[in-house]
Coordinates of C-alpha atoms (C1' of nucleotides) in Angstrom, one line a residue:
Chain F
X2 CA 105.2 45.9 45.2
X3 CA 104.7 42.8 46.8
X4 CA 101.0 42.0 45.4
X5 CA 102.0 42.6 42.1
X6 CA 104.3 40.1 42.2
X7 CA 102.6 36.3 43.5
X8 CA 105.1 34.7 44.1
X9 CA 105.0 30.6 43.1
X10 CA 103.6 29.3 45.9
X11 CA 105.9 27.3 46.7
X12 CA 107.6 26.3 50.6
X13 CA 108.2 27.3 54.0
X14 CA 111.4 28.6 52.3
X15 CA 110.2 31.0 49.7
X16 CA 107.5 32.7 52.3
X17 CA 110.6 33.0 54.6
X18 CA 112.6 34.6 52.3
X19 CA 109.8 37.1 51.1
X20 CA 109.2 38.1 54.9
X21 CA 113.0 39.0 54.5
X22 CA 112.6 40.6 51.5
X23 CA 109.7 42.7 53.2
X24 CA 111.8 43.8 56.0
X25 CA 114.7 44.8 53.9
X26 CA 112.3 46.8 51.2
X27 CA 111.1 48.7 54.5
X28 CA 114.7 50.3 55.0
X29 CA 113.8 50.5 58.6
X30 CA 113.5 48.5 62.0
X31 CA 109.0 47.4 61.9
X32 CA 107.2 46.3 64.2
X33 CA 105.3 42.8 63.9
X34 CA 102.1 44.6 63.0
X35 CA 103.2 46.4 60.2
X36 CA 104.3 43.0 58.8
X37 CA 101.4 41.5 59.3
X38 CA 99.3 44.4 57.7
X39 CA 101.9 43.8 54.5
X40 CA 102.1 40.3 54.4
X41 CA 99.5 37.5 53.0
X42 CA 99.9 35.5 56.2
X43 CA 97.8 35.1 59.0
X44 CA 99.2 36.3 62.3
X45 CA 100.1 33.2 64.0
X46 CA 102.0 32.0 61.1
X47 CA 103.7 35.1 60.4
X48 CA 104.8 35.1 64.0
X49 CA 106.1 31.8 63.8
X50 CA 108.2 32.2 60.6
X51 CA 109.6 36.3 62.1
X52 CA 110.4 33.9 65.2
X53 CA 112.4 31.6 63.2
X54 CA 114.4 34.0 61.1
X55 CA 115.2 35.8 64.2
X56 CA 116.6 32.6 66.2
X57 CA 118.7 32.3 63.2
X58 CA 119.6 35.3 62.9
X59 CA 118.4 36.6 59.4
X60 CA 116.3 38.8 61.5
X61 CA 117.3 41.0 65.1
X62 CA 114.6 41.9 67.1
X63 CA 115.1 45.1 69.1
X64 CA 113.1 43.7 72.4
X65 CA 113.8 47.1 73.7
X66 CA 111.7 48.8 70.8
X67 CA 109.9 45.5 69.8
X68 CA 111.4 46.1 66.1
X69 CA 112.6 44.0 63.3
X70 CA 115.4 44.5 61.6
X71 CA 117.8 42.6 58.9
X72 CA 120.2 40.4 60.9
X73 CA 124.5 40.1 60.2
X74 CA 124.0 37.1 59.2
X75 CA 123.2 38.1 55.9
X76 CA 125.8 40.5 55.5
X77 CA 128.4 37.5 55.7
X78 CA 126.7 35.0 53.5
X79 CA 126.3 38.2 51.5
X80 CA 130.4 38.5 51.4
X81 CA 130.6 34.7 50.0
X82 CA 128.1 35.9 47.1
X83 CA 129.5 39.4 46.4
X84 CA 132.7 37.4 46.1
X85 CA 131.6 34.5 44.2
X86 CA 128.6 35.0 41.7
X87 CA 129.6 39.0 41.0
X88 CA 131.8 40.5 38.4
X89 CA 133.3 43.1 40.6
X90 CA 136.5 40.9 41.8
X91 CA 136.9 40.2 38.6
X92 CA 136.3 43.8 37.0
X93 CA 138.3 45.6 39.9
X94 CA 141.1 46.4 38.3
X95 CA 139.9 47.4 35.2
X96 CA 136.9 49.7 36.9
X97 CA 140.0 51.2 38.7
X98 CA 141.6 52.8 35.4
X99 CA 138.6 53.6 33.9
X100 CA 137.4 55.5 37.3
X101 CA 140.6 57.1 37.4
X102 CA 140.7 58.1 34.0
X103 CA 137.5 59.2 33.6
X104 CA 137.3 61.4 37.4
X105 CA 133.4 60.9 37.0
X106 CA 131.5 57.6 39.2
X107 CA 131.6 54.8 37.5
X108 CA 129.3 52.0 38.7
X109 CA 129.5 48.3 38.0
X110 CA 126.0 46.5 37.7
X111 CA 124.0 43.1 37.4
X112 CA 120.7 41.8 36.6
X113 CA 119.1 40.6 39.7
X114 CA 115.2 39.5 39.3
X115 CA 114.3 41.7 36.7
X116 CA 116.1 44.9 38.6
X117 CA 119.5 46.4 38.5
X118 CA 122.0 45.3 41.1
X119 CA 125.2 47.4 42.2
X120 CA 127.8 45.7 42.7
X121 CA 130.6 48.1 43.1
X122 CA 131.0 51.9 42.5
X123 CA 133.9 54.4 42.4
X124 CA 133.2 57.7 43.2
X125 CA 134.3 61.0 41.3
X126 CA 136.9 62.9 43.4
X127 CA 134.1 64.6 44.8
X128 CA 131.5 62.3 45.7
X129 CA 128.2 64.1 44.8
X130 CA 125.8 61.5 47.2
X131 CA 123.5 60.1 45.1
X132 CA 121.6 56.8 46.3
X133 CA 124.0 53.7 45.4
X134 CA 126.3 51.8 47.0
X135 CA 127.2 48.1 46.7
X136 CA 124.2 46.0 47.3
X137 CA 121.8 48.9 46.2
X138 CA 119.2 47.8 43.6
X139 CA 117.9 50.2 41.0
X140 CA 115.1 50.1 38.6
X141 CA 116.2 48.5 35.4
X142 CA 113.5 50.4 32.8
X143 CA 114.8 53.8 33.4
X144 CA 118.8 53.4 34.2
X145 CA 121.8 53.1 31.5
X146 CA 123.0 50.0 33.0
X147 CA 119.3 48.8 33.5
X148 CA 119.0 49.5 29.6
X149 CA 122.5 48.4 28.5
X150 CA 121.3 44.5 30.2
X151 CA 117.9 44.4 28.8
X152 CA 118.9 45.3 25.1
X153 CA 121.5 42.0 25.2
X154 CA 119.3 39.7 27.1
X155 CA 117.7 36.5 25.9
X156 CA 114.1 36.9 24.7
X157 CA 112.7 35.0 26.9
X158 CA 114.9 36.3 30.0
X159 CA 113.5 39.9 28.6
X160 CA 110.0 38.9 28.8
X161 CA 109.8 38.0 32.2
X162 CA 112.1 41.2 33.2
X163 CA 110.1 43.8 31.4
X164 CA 106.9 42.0 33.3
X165 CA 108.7 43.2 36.8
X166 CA 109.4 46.8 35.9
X167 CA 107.4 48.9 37.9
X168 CA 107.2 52.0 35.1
X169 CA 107.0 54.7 37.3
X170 CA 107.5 58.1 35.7
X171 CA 110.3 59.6 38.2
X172 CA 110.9 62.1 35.4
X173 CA 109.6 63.7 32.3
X174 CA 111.6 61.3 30.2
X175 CA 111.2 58.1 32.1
X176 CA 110.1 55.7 29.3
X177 CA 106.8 54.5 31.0
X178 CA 105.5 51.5 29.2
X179 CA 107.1 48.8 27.3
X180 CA 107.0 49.3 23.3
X181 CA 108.6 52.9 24.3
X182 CA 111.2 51.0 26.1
X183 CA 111.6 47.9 23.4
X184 CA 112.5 50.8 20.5
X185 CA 115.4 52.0 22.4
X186 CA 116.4 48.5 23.1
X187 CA 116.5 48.0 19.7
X188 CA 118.4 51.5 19.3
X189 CA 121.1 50.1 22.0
X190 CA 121.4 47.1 19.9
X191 CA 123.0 48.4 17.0
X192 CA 124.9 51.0 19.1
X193 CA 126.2 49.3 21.6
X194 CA 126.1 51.9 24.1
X195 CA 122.9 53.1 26.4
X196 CA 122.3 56.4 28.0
X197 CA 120.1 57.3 30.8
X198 CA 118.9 60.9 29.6
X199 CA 117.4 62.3 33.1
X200 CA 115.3 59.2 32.8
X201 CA 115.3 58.4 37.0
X202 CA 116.6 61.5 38.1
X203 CA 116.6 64.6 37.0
X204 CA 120.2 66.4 36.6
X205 CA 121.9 63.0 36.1
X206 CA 122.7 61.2 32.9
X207 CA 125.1 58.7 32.2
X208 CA 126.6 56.0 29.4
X209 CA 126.6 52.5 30.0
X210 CA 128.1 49.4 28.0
X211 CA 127.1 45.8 28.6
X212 CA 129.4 43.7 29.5
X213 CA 128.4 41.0 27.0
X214 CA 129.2 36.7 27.3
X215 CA 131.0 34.8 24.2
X216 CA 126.9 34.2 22.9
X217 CA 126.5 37.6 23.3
X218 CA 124.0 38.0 26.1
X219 CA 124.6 40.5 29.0
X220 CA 126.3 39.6 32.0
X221 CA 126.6 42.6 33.3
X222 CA 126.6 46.5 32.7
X223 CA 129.1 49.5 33.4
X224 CA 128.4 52.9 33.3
X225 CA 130.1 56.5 33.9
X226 CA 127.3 58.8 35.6
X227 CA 127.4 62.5 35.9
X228 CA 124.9 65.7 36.4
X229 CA 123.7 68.0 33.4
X230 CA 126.0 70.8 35.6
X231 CA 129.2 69.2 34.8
X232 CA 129.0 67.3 31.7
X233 CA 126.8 66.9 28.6
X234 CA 125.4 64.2 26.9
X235 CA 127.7 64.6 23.7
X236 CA 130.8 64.9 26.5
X237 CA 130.0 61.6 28.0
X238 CA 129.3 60.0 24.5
X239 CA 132.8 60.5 23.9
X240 CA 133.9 58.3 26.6
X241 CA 131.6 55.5 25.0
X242 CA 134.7 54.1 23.1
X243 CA 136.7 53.8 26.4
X244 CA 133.7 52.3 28.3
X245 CA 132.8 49.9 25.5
X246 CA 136.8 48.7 25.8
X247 CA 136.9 48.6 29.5
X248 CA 133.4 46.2 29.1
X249 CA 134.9 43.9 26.8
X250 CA 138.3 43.4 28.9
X251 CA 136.0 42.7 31.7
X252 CA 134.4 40.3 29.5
X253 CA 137.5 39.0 28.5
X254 CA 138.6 38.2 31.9
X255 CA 135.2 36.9 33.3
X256 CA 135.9 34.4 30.2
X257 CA 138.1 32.6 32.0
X258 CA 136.1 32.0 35.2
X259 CA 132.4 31.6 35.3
X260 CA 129.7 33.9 33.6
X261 CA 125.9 34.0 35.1
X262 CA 124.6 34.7 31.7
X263 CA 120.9 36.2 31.3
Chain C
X12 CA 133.1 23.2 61.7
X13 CA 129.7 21.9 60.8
X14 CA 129.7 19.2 62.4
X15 CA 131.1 20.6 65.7
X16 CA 128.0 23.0 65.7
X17 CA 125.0 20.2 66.0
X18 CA 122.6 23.5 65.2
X19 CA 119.1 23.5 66.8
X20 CA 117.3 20.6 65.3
X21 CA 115.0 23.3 63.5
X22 CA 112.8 23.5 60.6
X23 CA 112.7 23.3 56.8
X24 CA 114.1 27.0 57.2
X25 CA 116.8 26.6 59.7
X26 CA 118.2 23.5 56.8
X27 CA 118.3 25.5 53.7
X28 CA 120.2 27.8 55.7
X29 CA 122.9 25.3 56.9
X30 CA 123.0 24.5 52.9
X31 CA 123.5 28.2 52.2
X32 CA 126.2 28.3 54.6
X33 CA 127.5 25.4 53.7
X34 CA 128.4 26.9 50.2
X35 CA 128.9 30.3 51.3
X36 CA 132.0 28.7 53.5
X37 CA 133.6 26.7 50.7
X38 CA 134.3 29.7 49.4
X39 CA 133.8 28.5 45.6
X40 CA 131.5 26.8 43.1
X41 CA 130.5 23.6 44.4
X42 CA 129.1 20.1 42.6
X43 CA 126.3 18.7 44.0
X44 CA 127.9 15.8 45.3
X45 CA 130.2 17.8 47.4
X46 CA 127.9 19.7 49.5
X47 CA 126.1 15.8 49.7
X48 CA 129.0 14.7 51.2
X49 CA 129.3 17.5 53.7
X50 CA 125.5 17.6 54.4
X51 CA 123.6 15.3 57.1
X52 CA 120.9 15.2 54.3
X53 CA 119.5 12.2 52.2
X54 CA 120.6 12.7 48.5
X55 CA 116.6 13.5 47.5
X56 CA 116.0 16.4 50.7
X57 CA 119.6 18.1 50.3
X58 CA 118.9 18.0 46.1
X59 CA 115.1 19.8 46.7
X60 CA 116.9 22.2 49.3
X61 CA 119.2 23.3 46.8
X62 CA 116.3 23.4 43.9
X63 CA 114.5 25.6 45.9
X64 CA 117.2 27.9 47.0
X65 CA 118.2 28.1 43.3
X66 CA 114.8 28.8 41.6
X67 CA 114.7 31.5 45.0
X68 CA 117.9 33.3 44.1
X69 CA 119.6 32.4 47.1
X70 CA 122.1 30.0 45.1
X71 CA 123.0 30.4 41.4
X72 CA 123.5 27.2 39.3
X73 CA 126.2 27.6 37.0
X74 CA 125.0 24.8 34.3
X75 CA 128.2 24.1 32.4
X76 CA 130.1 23.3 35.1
X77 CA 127.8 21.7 37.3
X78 CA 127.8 23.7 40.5
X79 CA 126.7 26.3 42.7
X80 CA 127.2 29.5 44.2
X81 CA 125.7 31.8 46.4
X82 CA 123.3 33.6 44.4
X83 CA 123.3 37.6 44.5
X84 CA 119.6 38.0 45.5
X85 CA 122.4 37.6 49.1
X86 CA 123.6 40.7 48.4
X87 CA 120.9 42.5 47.5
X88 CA 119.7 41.5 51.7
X89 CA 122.6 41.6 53.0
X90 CA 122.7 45.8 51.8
X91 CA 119.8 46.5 53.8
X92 CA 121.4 44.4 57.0
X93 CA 124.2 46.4 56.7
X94 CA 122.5 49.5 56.8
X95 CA 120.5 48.7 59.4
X96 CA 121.7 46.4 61.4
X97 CA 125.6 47.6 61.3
X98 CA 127.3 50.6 63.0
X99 CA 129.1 50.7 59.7
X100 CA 126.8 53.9 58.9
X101 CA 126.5 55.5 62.0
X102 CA 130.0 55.2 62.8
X103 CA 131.4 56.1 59.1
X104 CA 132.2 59.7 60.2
X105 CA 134.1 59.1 63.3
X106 CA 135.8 56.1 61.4
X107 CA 136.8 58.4 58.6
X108 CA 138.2 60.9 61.3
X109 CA 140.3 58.2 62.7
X110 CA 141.8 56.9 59.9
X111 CA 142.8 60.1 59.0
X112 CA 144.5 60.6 61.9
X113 CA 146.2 57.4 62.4
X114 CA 147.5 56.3 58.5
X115 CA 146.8 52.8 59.0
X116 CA 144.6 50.4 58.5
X117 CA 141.3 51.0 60.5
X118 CA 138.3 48.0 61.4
X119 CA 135.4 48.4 62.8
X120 CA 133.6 45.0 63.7
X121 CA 130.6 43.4 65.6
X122 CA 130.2 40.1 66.8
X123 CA 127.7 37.0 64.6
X124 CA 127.1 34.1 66.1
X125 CA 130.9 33.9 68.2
X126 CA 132.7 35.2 65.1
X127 CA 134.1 38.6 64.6
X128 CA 132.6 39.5 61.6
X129 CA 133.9 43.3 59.6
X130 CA 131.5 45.6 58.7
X131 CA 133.8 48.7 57.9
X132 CA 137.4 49.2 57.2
X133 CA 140.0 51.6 55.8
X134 CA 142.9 51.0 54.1
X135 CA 146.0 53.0 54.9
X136 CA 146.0 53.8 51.3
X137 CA 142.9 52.6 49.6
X138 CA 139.4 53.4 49.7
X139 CA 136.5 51.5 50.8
X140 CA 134.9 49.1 48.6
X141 CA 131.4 47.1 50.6
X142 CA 131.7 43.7 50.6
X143 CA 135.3 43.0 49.3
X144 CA 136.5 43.4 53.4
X145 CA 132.9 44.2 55.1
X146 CA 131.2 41.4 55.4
X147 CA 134.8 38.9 56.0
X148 CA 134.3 37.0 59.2
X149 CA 137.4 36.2 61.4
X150 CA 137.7 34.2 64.8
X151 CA 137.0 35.4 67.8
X152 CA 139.3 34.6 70.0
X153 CA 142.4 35.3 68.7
X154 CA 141.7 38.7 67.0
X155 CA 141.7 41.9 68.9
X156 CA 137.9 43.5 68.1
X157 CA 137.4 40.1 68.9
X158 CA 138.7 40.2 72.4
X159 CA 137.5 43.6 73.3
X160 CA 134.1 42.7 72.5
X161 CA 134.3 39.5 74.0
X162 CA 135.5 41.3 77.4
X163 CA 132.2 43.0 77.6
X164 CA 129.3 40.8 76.5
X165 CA 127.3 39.5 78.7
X166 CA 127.4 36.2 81.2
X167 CA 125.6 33.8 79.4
X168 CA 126.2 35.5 75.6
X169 CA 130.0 35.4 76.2
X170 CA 129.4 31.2 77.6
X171 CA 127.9 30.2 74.4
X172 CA 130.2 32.6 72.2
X173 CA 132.9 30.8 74.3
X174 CA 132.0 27.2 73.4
X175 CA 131.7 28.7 69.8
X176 CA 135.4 28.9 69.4
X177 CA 137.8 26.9 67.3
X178 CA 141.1 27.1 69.9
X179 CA 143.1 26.8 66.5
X180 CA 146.7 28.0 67.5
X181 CA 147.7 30.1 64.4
X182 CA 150.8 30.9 66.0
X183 CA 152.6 30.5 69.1
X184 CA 151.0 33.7 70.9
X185 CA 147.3 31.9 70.0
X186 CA 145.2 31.3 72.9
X187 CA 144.3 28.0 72.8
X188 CA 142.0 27.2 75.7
X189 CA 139.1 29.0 77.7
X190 CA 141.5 29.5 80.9
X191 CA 143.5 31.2 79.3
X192 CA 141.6 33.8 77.4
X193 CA 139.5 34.5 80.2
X194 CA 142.8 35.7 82.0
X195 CA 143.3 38.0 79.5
X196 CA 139.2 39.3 79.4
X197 CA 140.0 40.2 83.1
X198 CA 142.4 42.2 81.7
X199 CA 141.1 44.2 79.1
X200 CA 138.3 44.6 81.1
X201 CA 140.2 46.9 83.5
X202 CA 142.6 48.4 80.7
X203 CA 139.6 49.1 78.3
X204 CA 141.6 48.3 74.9
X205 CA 142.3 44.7 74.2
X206 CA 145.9 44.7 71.7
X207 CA 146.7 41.2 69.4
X208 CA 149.9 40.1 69.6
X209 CA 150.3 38.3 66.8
X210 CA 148.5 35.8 67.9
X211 CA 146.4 35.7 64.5
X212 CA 148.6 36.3 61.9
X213 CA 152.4 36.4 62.6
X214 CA 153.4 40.0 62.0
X215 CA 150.2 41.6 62.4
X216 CA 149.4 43.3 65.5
X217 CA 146.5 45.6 66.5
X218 CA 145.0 47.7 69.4
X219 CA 141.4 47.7 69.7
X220 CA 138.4 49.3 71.9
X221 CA 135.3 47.8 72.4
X222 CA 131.9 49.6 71.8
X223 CA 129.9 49.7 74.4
X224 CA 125.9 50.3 75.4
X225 CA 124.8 52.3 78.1
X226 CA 124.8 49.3 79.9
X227 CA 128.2 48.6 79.8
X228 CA 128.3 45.9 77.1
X229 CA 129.8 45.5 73.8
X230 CA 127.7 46.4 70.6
X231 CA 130.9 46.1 68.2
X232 CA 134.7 47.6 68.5
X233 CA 136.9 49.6 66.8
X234 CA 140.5 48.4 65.8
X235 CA 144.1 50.1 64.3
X236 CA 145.7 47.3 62.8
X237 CA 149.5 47.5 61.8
X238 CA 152.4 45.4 61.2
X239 CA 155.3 44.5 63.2
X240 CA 157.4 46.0 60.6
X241 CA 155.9 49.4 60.5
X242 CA 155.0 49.8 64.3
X243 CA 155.6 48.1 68.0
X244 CA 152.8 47.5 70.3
X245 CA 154.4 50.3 72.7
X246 CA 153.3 52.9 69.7
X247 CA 150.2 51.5 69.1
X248 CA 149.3 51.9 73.3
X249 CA 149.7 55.1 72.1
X250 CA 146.9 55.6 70.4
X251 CA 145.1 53.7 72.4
X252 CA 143.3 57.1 74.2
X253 CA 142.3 58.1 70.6
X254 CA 141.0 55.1 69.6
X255 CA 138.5 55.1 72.8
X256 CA 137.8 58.3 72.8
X257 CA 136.5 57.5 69.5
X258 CA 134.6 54.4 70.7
X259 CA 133.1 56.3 73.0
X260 CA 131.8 59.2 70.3
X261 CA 130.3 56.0 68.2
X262 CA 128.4 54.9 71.5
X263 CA 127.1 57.7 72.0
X264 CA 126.0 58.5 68.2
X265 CA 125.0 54.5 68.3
X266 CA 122.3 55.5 71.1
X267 CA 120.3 57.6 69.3
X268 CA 119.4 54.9 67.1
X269 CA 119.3 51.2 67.7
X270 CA 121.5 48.7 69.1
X271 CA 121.8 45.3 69.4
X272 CA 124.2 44.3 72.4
X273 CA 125.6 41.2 73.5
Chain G
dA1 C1' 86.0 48.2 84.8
dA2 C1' 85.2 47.3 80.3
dA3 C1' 86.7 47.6 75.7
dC4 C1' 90.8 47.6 73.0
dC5 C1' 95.0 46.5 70.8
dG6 C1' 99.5 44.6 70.0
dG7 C1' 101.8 40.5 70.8
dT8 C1' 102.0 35.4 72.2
dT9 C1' 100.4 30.6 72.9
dT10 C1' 97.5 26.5 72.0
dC11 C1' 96.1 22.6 69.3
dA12 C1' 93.7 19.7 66.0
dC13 C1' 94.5 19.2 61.1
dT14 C1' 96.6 18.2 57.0
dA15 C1' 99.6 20.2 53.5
dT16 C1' 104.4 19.8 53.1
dG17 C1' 108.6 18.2 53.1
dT18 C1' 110.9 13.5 53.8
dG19 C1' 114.1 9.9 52.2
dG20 C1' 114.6 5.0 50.6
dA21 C1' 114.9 3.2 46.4
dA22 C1' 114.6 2.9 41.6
dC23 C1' 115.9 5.2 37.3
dT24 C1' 118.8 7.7 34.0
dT25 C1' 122.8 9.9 32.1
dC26 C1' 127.3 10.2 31.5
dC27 C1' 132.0 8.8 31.8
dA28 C1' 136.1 5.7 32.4
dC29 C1' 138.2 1.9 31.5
dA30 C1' 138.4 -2.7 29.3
Chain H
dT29 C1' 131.4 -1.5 21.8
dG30 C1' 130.5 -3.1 26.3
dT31 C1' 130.4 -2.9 31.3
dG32 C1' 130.9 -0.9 35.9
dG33 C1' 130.3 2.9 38.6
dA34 C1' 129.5 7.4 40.1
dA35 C1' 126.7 11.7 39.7
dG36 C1' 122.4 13.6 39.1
dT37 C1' 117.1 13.1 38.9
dT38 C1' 112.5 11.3 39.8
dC39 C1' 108.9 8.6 42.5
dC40 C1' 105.8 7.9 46.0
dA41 C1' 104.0 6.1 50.6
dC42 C1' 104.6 8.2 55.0
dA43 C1' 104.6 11.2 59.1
dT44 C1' 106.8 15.2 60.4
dA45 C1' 106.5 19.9 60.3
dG46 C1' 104.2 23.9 59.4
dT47 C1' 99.4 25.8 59.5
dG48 C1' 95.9 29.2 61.2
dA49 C1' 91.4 29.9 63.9
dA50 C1' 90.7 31.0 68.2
dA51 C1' 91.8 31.8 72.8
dC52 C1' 94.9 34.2 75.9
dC53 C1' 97.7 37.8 78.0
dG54 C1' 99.1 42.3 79.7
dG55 C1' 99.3 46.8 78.8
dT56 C1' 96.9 51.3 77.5
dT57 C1' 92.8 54.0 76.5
dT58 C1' 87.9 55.3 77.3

DNA sequence: AAACCGGTTTCACTATGTGGAACTTCCACA
DNA sequence: TGTGGAAGTTCCACATAGTGAAACCGGTTT
């Protein structure tokens, strides 16, 4: 994942930041070695820039277990962002009624270098775990809120997105290269709504409506997910009219403050 | 506040990170020329710093209006931090229990860089939602997870988290020097729970328990916030027993994995 | 005791980031 | 329409700051 994407090769910043990314893609505490034996670096400078992060906290070292880990630090600066540049202050309210309408999850999302980004969630009544969360990222190629973005997104903004999907075929009906994908973009165009048929797991589906900007370009996606046990495909395409509404009073509101358009 | 903390005098890294914070603490979009003014940075170095953390992710430029943000590739991070650098998962059971039990408002904390920073909470009422309350930081020394943890950290970690305090007096119960709070450490060190009496928000009072390692010292702490309306301080010392015994089942759950004390 | 393997330190080298100053918009006010 | 000023952007000679090959350390294994 990380060689298939080379990075400009730009500062002591950006290498920084894609040592941080490699510790948080890990999911758990590494050792130095394993970071090396990931990352393009040679050791001494790898050292140097784990040392840094540490001593400033955007990494913790377990000295006891000699382990990296993702420091606090982020989770505050994380609270100004979540806060600032996402749509779930705004949408709160309005994901509220539609999650207690609806008694299924409902998950607010964002584009966020080519993959979907959580950025709040209500679970059903009873919360069936699946993987997600705030702060989760999810592919955008085989999701309904992944789809809903990329069918409203500039060309441009598209291009470089569909270059940073991984296609991986978690299921059967996991669209797995990008002129299957581009058709039902086109598809999602004219109707508004996209659904994820089992595409990334199997059992789950779900509807999804962008949340488009005044030019019409995706800001953001919302989506009511559910398994094949409870609910159909032609039951949760009924809810598309109140999940289309819900996104464009989002919309509305987000009007009035500021829009991160893609 | 920045320029009471004269940060080590480190790299490229450790700038673009006061930058980052820099806009993170405004708390809103911010024109170039404000951060300018608030950065020790030459107009050409601060506007490169911010180029790069844009074209990164780490800030988001809002074009029509000028100004920046912190940028949600933050967020992204800062989930992984949370998950493995938090109690916030391990804990999330015992939490839940507590809650429960109690009806009001529940926080569990850990201390970043001499602030008390969230990293779980439940409402009386509502549900959790990630980074709307985890992820808040509040002062140290005038909060009551902040106390308790503060009791228990180490020498030299509680001298510089000391020295890291603001001494703001947000109402007359406030601590306002060193000598004075250190009175009251003594204290809670023998009681075990540290309570705020309204010494951070008129009104608000809380009981708390620290966490503690093996070794004795704080690794975050557990708080039952309520208001002076609802409860007195005599019926909060009442739950004080509860609230440590479920300290005490987070420690020991906390031990099994990985901790970072103080 | 010798080879090995993570992790840490050294140091000469130069790529990288620095910042004073000049330039370019874009307003506000005359 | 012109002029002054403030905000944002680019330039470029300079040296600081980061680089990485190699040596070093202190365990553990053979």
């Amino acid at each position: 994942m990380n060689s298939a994407a080379p990075r400009s090769g730009e500062g002591t910043i950006a290498k920084a930041l894609e040592v941080l990314d490699l510790v948080a893609q890990l999911e758990r505490p590494v050792r130095f070695s394993e970071l090396l034996a990931l990352s393009p670096h040679p050791k001494a400078t790898l050292y140097r820039l784990v040392q840094t992060l540490t001593s400033l906290g955007m990494l913790r070292y377990d000295a006891e277990r000699q382990t990296y880990a993702p420091g606090l630090r982020l989770v505050r600066l994380a609270h100004a962002a979540w806060r600032q540049s996402s749509l779930a202050p705004i949408a709160r309210p309005f994901v509220d009624a539609l999650s207690a309408q609806v008694g299924e999850t409902v998950h607010l999302a964002q584009m966020d270098g080519g993959q979907v980004l959580y950025v709040d969630k209500r679970n059903a009544a009873e919360p069936l775990e699946m993987f997600s969360q705030a702060g989760k990222v999810g592919p955008g190629y085989c999701t309904g809120v992944g789809k809903a973005m990329l069918a409203f997104m500039a060309e441009d903004a598209l291009d470089t997105a569909l270059s940073q999907q991984a296609w991986f075929a978690h299921t059967d009906h996991t669209h797995t290269s990008r002129e299957s994908l581009c058709a039902e973009l086109a598809e999602i165009r004219s109707e508004g709504v996209a659904y994820d048929r089992e595409e990334h797991e199997p059992g789950i589906i779900c509807v999804a409506a962008p949340i488009l900007s005044d030019a019409g370009r995706s800001i953001g996606a919302l989506s009511v997910t559910t398994s094949t046990a409870r609910k159909s495909l032609a039951d949760l395409s009924q809810l598309a009219p109140h999940l289309q509404s819900t996104a464009r009073d989002i919309a509305g509101a987000a009007a009035n403050w500021q829009f991160p358009s893609q």
